[in-house]
Short mmCIF file of C-alpha atoms in Angstrom, two decimals:
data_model
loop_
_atom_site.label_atom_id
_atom_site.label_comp_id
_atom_site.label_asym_id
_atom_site.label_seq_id
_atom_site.Cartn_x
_atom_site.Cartn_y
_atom_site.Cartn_z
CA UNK A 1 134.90 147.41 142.87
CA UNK A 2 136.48 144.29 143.36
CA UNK A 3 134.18 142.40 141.29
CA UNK A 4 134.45 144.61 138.32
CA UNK A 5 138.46 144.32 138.05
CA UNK A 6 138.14 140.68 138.52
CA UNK A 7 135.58 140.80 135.18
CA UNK A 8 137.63 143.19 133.10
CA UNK A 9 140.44 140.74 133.79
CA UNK A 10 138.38 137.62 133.01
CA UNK A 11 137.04 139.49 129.45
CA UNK A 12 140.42 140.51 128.49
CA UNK A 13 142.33 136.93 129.53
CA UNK A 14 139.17 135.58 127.11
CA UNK A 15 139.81 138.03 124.15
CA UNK A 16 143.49 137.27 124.33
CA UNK A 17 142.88 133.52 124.56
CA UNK A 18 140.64 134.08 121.60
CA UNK A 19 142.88 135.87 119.36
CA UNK A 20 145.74 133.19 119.81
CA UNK A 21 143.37 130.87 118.97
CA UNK A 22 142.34 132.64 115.73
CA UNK A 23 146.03 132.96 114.82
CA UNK A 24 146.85 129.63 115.26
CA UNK A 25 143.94 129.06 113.00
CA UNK A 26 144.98 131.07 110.20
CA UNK A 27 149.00 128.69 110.53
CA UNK A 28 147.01 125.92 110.23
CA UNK A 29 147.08 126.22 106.28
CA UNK A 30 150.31 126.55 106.00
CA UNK A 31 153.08 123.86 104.50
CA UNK A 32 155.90 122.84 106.37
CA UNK A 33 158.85 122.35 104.38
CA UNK A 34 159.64 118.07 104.31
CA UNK A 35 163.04 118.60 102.05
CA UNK A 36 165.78 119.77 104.06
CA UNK A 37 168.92 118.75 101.27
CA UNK A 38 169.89 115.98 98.90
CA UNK A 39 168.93 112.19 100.01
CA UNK A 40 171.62 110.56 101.79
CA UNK A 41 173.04 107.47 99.69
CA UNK A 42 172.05 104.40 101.61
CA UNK A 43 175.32 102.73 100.55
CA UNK A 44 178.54 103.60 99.03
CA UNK A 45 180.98 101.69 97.78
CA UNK A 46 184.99 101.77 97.26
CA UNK A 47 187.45 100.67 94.65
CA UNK A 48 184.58 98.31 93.17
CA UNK A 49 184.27 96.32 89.99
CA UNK A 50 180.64 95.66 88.81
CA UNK A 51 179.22 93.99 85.29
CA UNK A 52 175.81 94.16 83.99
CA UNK A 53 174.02 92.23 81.58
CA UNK A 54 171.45 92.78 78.34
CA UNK A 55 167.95 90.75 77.78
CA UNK A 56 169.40 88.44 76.77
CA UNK A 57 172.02 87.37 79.64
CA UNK A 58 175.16 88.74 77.73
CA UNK A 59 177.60 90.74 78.97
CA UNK A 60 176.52 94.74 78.38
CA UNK A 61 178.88 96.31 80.12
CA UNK A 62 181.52 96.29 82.99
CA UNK A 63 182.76 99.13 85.40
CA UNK A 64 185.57 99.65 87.52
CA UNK A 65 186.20 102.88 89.55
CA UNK A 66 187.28 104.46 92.70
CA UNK A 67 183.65 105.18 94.62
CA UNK A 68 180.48 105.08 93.81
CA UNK A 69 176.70 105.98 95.78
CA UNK A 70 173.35 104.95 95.59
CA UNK A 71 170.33 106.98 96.06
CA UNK A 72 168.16 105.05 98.02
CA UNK A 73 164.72 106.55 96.23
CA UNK A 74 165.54 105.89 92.71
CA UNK A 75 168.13 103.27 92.62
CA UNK A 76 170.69 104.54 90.71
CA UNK A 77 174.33 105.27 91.40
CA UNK A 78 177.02 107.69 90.82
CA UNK A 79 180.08 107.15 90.13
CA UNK A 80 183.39 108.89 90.29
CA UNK A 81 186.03 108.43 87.80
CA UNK A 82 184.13 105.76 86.07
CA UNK A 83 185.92 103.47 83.72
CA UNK A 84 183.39 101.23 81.47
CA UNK A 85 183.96 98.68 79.17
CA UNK A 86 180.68 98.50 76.43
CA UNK A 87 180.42 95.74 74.57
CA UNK A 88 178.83 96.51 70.94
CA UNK A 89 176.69 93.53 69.07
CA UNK A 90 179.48 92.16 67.16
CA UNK A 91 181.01 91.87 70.64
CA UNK A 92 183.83 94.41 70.65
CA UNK A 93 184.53 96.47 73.34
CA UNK A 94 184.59 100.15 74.13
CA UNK A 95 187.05 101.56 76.23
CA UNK A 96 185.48 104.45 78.13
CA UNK A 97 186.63 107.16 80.67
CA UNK A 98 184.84 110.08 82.46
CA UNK A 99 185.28 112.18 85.24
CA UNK A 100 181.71 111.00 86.72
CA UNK A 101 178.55 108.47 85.68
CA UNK A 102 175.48 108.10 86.22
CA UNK A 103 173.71 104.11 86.24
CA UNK A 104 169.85 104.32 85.46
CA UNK A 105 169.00 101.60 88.54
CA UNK A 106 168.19 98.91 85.81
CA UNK A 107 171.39 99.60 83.96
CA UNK A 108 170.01 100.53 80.48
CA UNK A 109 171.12 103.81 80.50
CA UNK A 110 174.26 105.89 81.24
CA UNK A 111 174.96 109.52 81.34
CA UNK A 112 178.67 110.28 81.25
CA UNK A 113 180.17 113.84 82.13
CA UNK A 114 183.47 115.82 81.73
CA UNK A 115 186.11 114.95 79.57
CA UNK A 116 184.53 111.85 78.24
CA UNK A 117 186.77 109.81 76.03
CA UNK A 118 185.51 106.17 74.15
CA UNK A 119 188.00 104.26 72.25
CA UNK A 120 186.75 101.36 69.89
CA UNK A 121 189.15 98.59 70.33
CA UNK A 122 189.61 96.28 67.79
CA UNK A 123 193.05 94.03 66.27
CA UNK A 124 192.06 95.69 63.34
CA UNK A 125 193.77 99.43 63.33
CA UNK A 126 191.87 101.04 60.30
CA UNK A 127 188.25 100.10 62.11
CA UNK A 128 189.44 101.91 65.65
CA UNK A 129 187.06 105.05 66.47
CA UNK A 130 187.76 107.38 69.48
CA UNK A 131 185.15 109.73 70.71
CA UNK A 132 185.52 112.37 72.83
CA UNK A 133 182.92 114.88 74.51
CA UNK A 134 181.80 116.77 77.75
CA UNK A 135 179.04 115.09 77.93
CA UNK A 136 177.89 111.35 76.67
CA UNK A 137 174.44 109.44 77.06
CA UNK A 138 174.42 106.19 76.18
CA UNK A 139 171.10 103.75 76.51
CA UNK A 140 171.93 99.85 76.20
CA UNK A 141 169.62 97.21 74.01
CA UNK A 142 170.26 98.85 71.68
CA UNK A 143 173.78 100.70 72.12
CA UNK A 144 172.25 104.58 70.68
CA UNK A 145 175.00 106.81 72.06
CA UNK A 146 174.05 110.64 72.32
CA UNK A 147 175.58 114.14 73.31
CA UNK A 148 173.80 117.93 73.04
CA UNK A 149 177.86 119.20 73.02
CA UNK A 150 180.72 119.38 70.89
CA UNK A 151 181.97 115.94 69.64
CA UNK A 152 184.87 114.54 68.07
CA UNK A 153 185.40 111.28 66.66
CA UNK A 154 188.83 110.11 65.06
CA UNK A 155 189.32 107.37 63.18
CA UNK A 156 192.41 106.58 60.84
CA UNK A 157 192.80 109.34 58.48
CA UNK A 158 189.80 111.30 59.16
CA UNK A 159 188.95 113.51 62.31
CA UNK A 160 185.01 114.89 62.14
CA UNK A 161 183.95 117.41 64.76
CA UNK A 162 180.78 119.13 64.94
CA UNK A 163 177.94 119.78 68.29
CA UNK A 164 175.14 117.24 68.99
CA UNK A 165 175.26 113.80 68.03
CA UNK A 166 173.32 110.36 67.73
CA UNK A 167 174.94 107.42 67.10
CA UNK A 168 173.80 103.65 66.62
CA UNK A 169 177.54 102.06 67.23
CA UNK A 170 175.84 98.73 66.63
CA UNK A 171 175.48 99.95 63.14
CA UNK A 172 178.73 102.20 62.96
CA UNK A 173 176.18 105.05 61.61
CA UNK A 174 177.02 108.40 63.64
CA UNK A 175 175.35 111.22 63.13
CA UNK A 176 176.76 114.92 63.98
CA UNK A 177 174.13 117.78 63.86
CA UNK A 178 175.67 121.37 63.61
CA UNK A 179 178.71 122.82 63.48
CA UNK A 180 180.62 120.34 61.13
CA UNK A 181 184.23 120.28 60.38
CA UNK A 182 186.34 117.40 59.16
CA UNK A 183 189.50 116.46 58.09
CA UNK A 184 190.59 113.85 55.86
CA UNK A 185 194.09 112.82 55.07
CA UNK A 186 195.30 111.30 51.91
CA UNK A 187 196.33 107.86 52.14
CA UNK A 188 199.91 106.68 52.58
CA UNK A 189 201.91 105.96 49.04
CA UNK A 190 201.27 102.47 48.38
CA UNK A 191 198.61 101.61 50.60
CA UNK A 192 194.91 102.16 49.61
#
Protein backbone atom coordinates (compact mmCIF):
# COMPACT_ATOMS: atom_id res chain seq x y z
CA UNK A 1 0.00 0.00 0.00
CA UNK A 2 2.91 1.88 0.67
CA UNK A 3 4.26 1.66 -2.68
CA UNK A 4 1.17 2.82 -4.40
CA UNK A 5 0.92 6.26 -2.32
CA UNK A 6 4.52 6.78 -2.89
CA UNK A 7 3.59 6.45 -6.98
CA UNK A 8 0.44 8.52 -6.91
CA UNK A 9 2.65 11.10 -5.23
CA UNK A 10 5.55 10.73 -7.69
CA UNK A 11 2.77 11.00 -10.88
CA UNK A 12 1.12 13.94 -9.44
CA UNK A 13 4.62 15.92 -8.24
CA UNK A 14 5.44 15.04 -12.27
CA UNK A 15 2.09 16.43 -13.71
CA UNK A 16 2.46 19.50 -11.57
CA UNK A 17 6.12 19.94 -12.51
CA UNK A 18 4.86 19.54 -16.04
CA UNK A 19 2.20 22.03 -16.11
CA UNK A 20 4.55 24.83 -14.63
CA UNK A 21 6.70 24.02 -17.15
CA UNK A 22 4.09 24.41 -19.93
CA UNK A 23 3.09 27.76 -18.42
CA UNK A 24 6.26 29.12 -18.28
CA UNK A 25 6.38 28.13 -21.87
CA UNK A 26 3.46 29.88 -23.04
CA UNK A 27 5.35 33.60 -20.92
CA UNK A 28 8.06 32.94 -22.89
CA UNK A 29 6.48 34.98 -25.87
CA UNK A 30 5.73 37.64 -24.13
CA UNK A 31 7.44 41.40 -24.24
CA UNK A 32 8.70 42.96 -21.33
CA UNK A 33 8.18 46.51 -21.26
CA UNK A 34 12.08 48.38 -21.73
CA UNK A 35 10.47 52.15 -21.40
CA UNK A 36 9.73 52.97 -17.98
CA UNK A 37 9.42 57.24 -18.53
CA UNK A 38 11.13 60.04 -20.39
CA UNK A 39 15.16 59.75 -20.86
CA UNK A 40 16.98 61.43 -18.23
CA UNK A 41 19.02 64.53 -19.68
CA UNK A 42 22.64 63.59 -19.38
CA UNK A 43 23.50 67.24 -18.64
CA UNK A 44 21.83 70.38 -17.76
CA UNK A 45 22.94 73.53 -17.71
CA UNK A 46 22.25 77.00 -15.75
CA UNK A 47 22.15 80.66 -16.57
CA UNK A 48 24.19 79.79 -19.91
CA UNK A 49 25.04 81.78 -22.98
CA UNK A 50 25.67 79.67 -26.17
CA UNK A 51 26.25 80.86 -30.11
CA UNK A 52 26.04 78.76 -33.09
CA UNK A 53 27.24 79.13 -36.43
CA UNK A 54 25.95 78.63 -40.36
CA UNK A 55 28.06 76.68 -43.27
CA UNK A 56 29.72 79.02 -43.68
CA UNK A 57 31.38 79.91 -40.12
CA UNK A 58 29.13 83.05 -39.50
CA UNK A 59 27.39 83.80 -36.68
CA UNK A 60 23.56 82.13 -36.95
CA UNK A 61 22.41 82.66 -33.88
CA UNK A 62 23.08 83.27 -30.09
CA UNK A 63 21.07 82.20 -26.89
CA UNK A 64 20.96 83.19 -23.47
CA UNK A 65 18.53 81.72 -20.85
CA UNK A 66 17.97 80.49 -17.42
CA UNK A 67 18.33 76.36 -17.90
CA UNK A 68 18.50 74.27 -20.41
CA UNK A 69 18.73 69.95 -20.90
CA UNK A 70 20.01 67.65 -23.23
CA UNK A 71 18.58 64.42 -24.21
CA UNK A 72 21.28 62.18 -24.35
CA UNK A 73 19.67 59.94 -27.46
CA UNK A 74 19.04 62.64 -29.86
CA UNK A 75 21.18 65.50 -28.95
CA UNK A 76 19.08 68.20 -28.69
CA UNK A 77 18.22 70.56 -25.87
CA UNK A 78 15.46 72.35 -24.25
CA UNK A 79 15.40 75.32 -23.10
CA UNK A 80 13.45 77.40 -20.68
CA UNK A 81 12.77 80.96 -21.18
CA UNK A 82 14.92 81.10 -24.20
CA UNK A 83 16.09 84.41 -25.45
CA UNK A 84 17.73 84.19 -29.17
CA UNK A 85 19.31 86.57 -31.16
CA UNK A 86 18.94 85.45 -35.27
CA UNK A 87 20.94 86.98 -37.45
CA UNK A 88 19.20 87.40 -41.06
CA UNK A 89 21.62 87.50 -44.40
CA UNK A 90 21.96 91.14 -44.53
CA UNK A 91 23.21 90.61 -40.98
CA UNK A 92 20.52 92.16 -38.79
CA UNK A 93 19.40 90.72 -35.85
CA UNK A 94 16.20 89.33 -34.44
CA UNK A 95 15.30 89.80 -31.05
CA UNK A 96 13.39 86.73 -29.89
CA UNK A 97 11.56 85.56 -26.67
CA UNK A 98 9.60 82.36 -25.72
CA UNK A 99 8.50 80.66 -22.85
CA UNK A 100 10.49 77.34 -24.02
CA UNK A 101 12.87 76.07 -27.21
CA UNK A 102 13.73 73.42 -28.67
CA UNK A 103 17.68 73.11 -30.51
CA UNK A 104 17.65 70.36 -33.34
CA UNK A 105 21.31 68.81 -31.99
CA UNK A 106 23.02 70.36 -35.16
CA UNK A 107 21.40 73.71 -34.59
CA UNK A 108 19.54 74.18 -37.93
CA UNK A 109 16.35 74.14 -36.58
CA UNK A 110 14.30 75.68 -33.74
CA UNK A 111 10.85 75.18 -32.51
CA UNK A 112 9.69 77.99 -30.24
CA UNK A 113 6.48 77.73 -27.94
CA UNK A 114 4.13 80.04 -25.91
CA UNK A 115 3.94 83.55 -26.23
CA UNK A 116 6.58 83.84 -28.84
CA UNK A 117 7.52 87.37 -29.67
CA UNK A 118 10.46 88.37 -32.64
CA UNK A 119 11.36 91.90 -33.06
CA UNK A 120 13.43 92.96 -36.25
CA UNK A 121 15.91 95.43 -35.06
CA UNK A 122 17.18 97.77 -37.25
CA UNK A 123 18.41 101.97 -36.89
CA UNK A 124 16.00 102.26 -39.42
CA UNK A 125 12.31 102.59 -37.66
CA UNK A 126 10.01 102.21 -40.82
CA UNK A 127 11.88 98.61 -41.71
CA UNK A 128 11.23 97.20 -37.87
CA UNK A 129 8.81 93.98 -37.97
CA UNK A 130 7.54 92.30 -34.73
CA UNK A 131 6.03 88.90 -34.81
CA UNK A 132 4.21 87.35 -32.39
CA UNK A 133 2.70 83.67 -32.09
CA UNK A 134 2.12 80.53 -29.82
CA UNK A 135 4.05 78.70 -31.63
CA UNK A 136 7.27 79.47 -34.07
CA UNK A 137 9.57 77.04 -36.18
CA UNK A 138 12.33 78.40 -37.55
CA UNK A 139 15.10 76.24 -39.74
CA UNK A 140 18.56 78.16 -40.30
CA UNK A 141 20.58 78.20 -43.91
CA UNK A 142 18.19 79.48 -45.03
CA UNK A 143 16.21 81.56 -42.24
CA UNK A 144 12.27 80.01 -43.46
CA UNK A 145 10.33 80.86 -40.31
CA UNK A 146 6.93 78.90 -39.87
CA UNK A 147 3.81 78.62 -37.49
CA UNK A 148 0.36 76.27 -37.96
CA UNK A 149 -1.29 79.19 -35.33
CA UNK A 150 -2.47 82.55 -35.29
CA UNK A 151 0.20 85.17 -36.24
CA UNK A 152 0.68 88.72 -36.05
CA UNK A 153 3.22 90.81 -37.52
CA UNK A 154 3.41 94.73 -37.00
CA UNK A 155 5.30 96.87 -38.76
CA UNK A 156 4.93 100.81 -38.94
CA UNK A 157 1.52 101.59 -39.99
CA UNK A 158 0.24 98.28 -40.81
CA UNK A 159 -0.70 95.32 -38.39
CA UNK A 160 -1.62 91.87 -40.55
CA UNK A 161 -3.00 88.92 -38.59
CA UNK A 162 -4.20 85.81 -39.96
CA UNK A 163 -3.40 81.58 -38.87
CA UNK A 164 -0.47 79.67 -40.48
CA UNK A 165 2.43 81.24 -41.88
CA UNK A 166 5.76 80.80 -43.95
CA UNK A 167 8.13 83.25 -44.11
CA UNK A 168 11.64 83.65 -45.92
CA UNK A 169 12.92 86.77 -43.58
CA UNK A 170 16.03 86.65 -45.73
CA UNK A 171 13.77 87.86 -48.43
CA UNK A 172 11.25 89.94 -46.20
CA UNK A 173 8.42 87.81 -48.16
CA UNK A 174 5.85 86.48 -45.39
CA UNK A 175 3.22 84.61 -46.19
CA UNK A 176 -0.13 84.27 -43.94
CA UNK A 177 -2.56 81.42 -44.98
CA UNK A 178 -6.17 81.78 -43.53
CA UNK A 179 -7.91 83.89 -41.56
CA UNK A 180 -6.58 87.35 -42.79
CA UNK A 181 -7.16 90.66 -41.28
CA UNK A 182 -5.10 93.80 -41.59
CA UNK A 183 -4.91 97.16 -40.76
CA UNK A 184 -3.32 99.94 -42.41
CA UNK A 185 -3.01 103.45 -41.19
CA UNK A 186 -2.76 106.52 -43.27
CA UNK A 187 0.44 108.19 -43.19
CA UNK A 188 1.29 111.15 -40.99
CA UNK A 189 0.58 114.83 -42.74
CA UNK A 190 3.70 115.64 -44.35
CA UNK A 191 5.54 112.57 -44.35
CA UNK A 192 5.11 109.97 -47.18
Amino acid sequence: MNNRRIVWVGVLLAVIAAATQWLVWLRRDVPVETFVGPPRSDYDISNFSMSALDKAGQLAFTVRAPRATRNPGLGTFDIESPHFVLRDAQGIDWDVRARHGWVRSDARELRLTGAVEMDRKTRDAASAVTLRSERIDATLDPNLITSPLAVTIERPGSILSGTGMHADIDRKRFALKDQVHGRFDPPARGTR
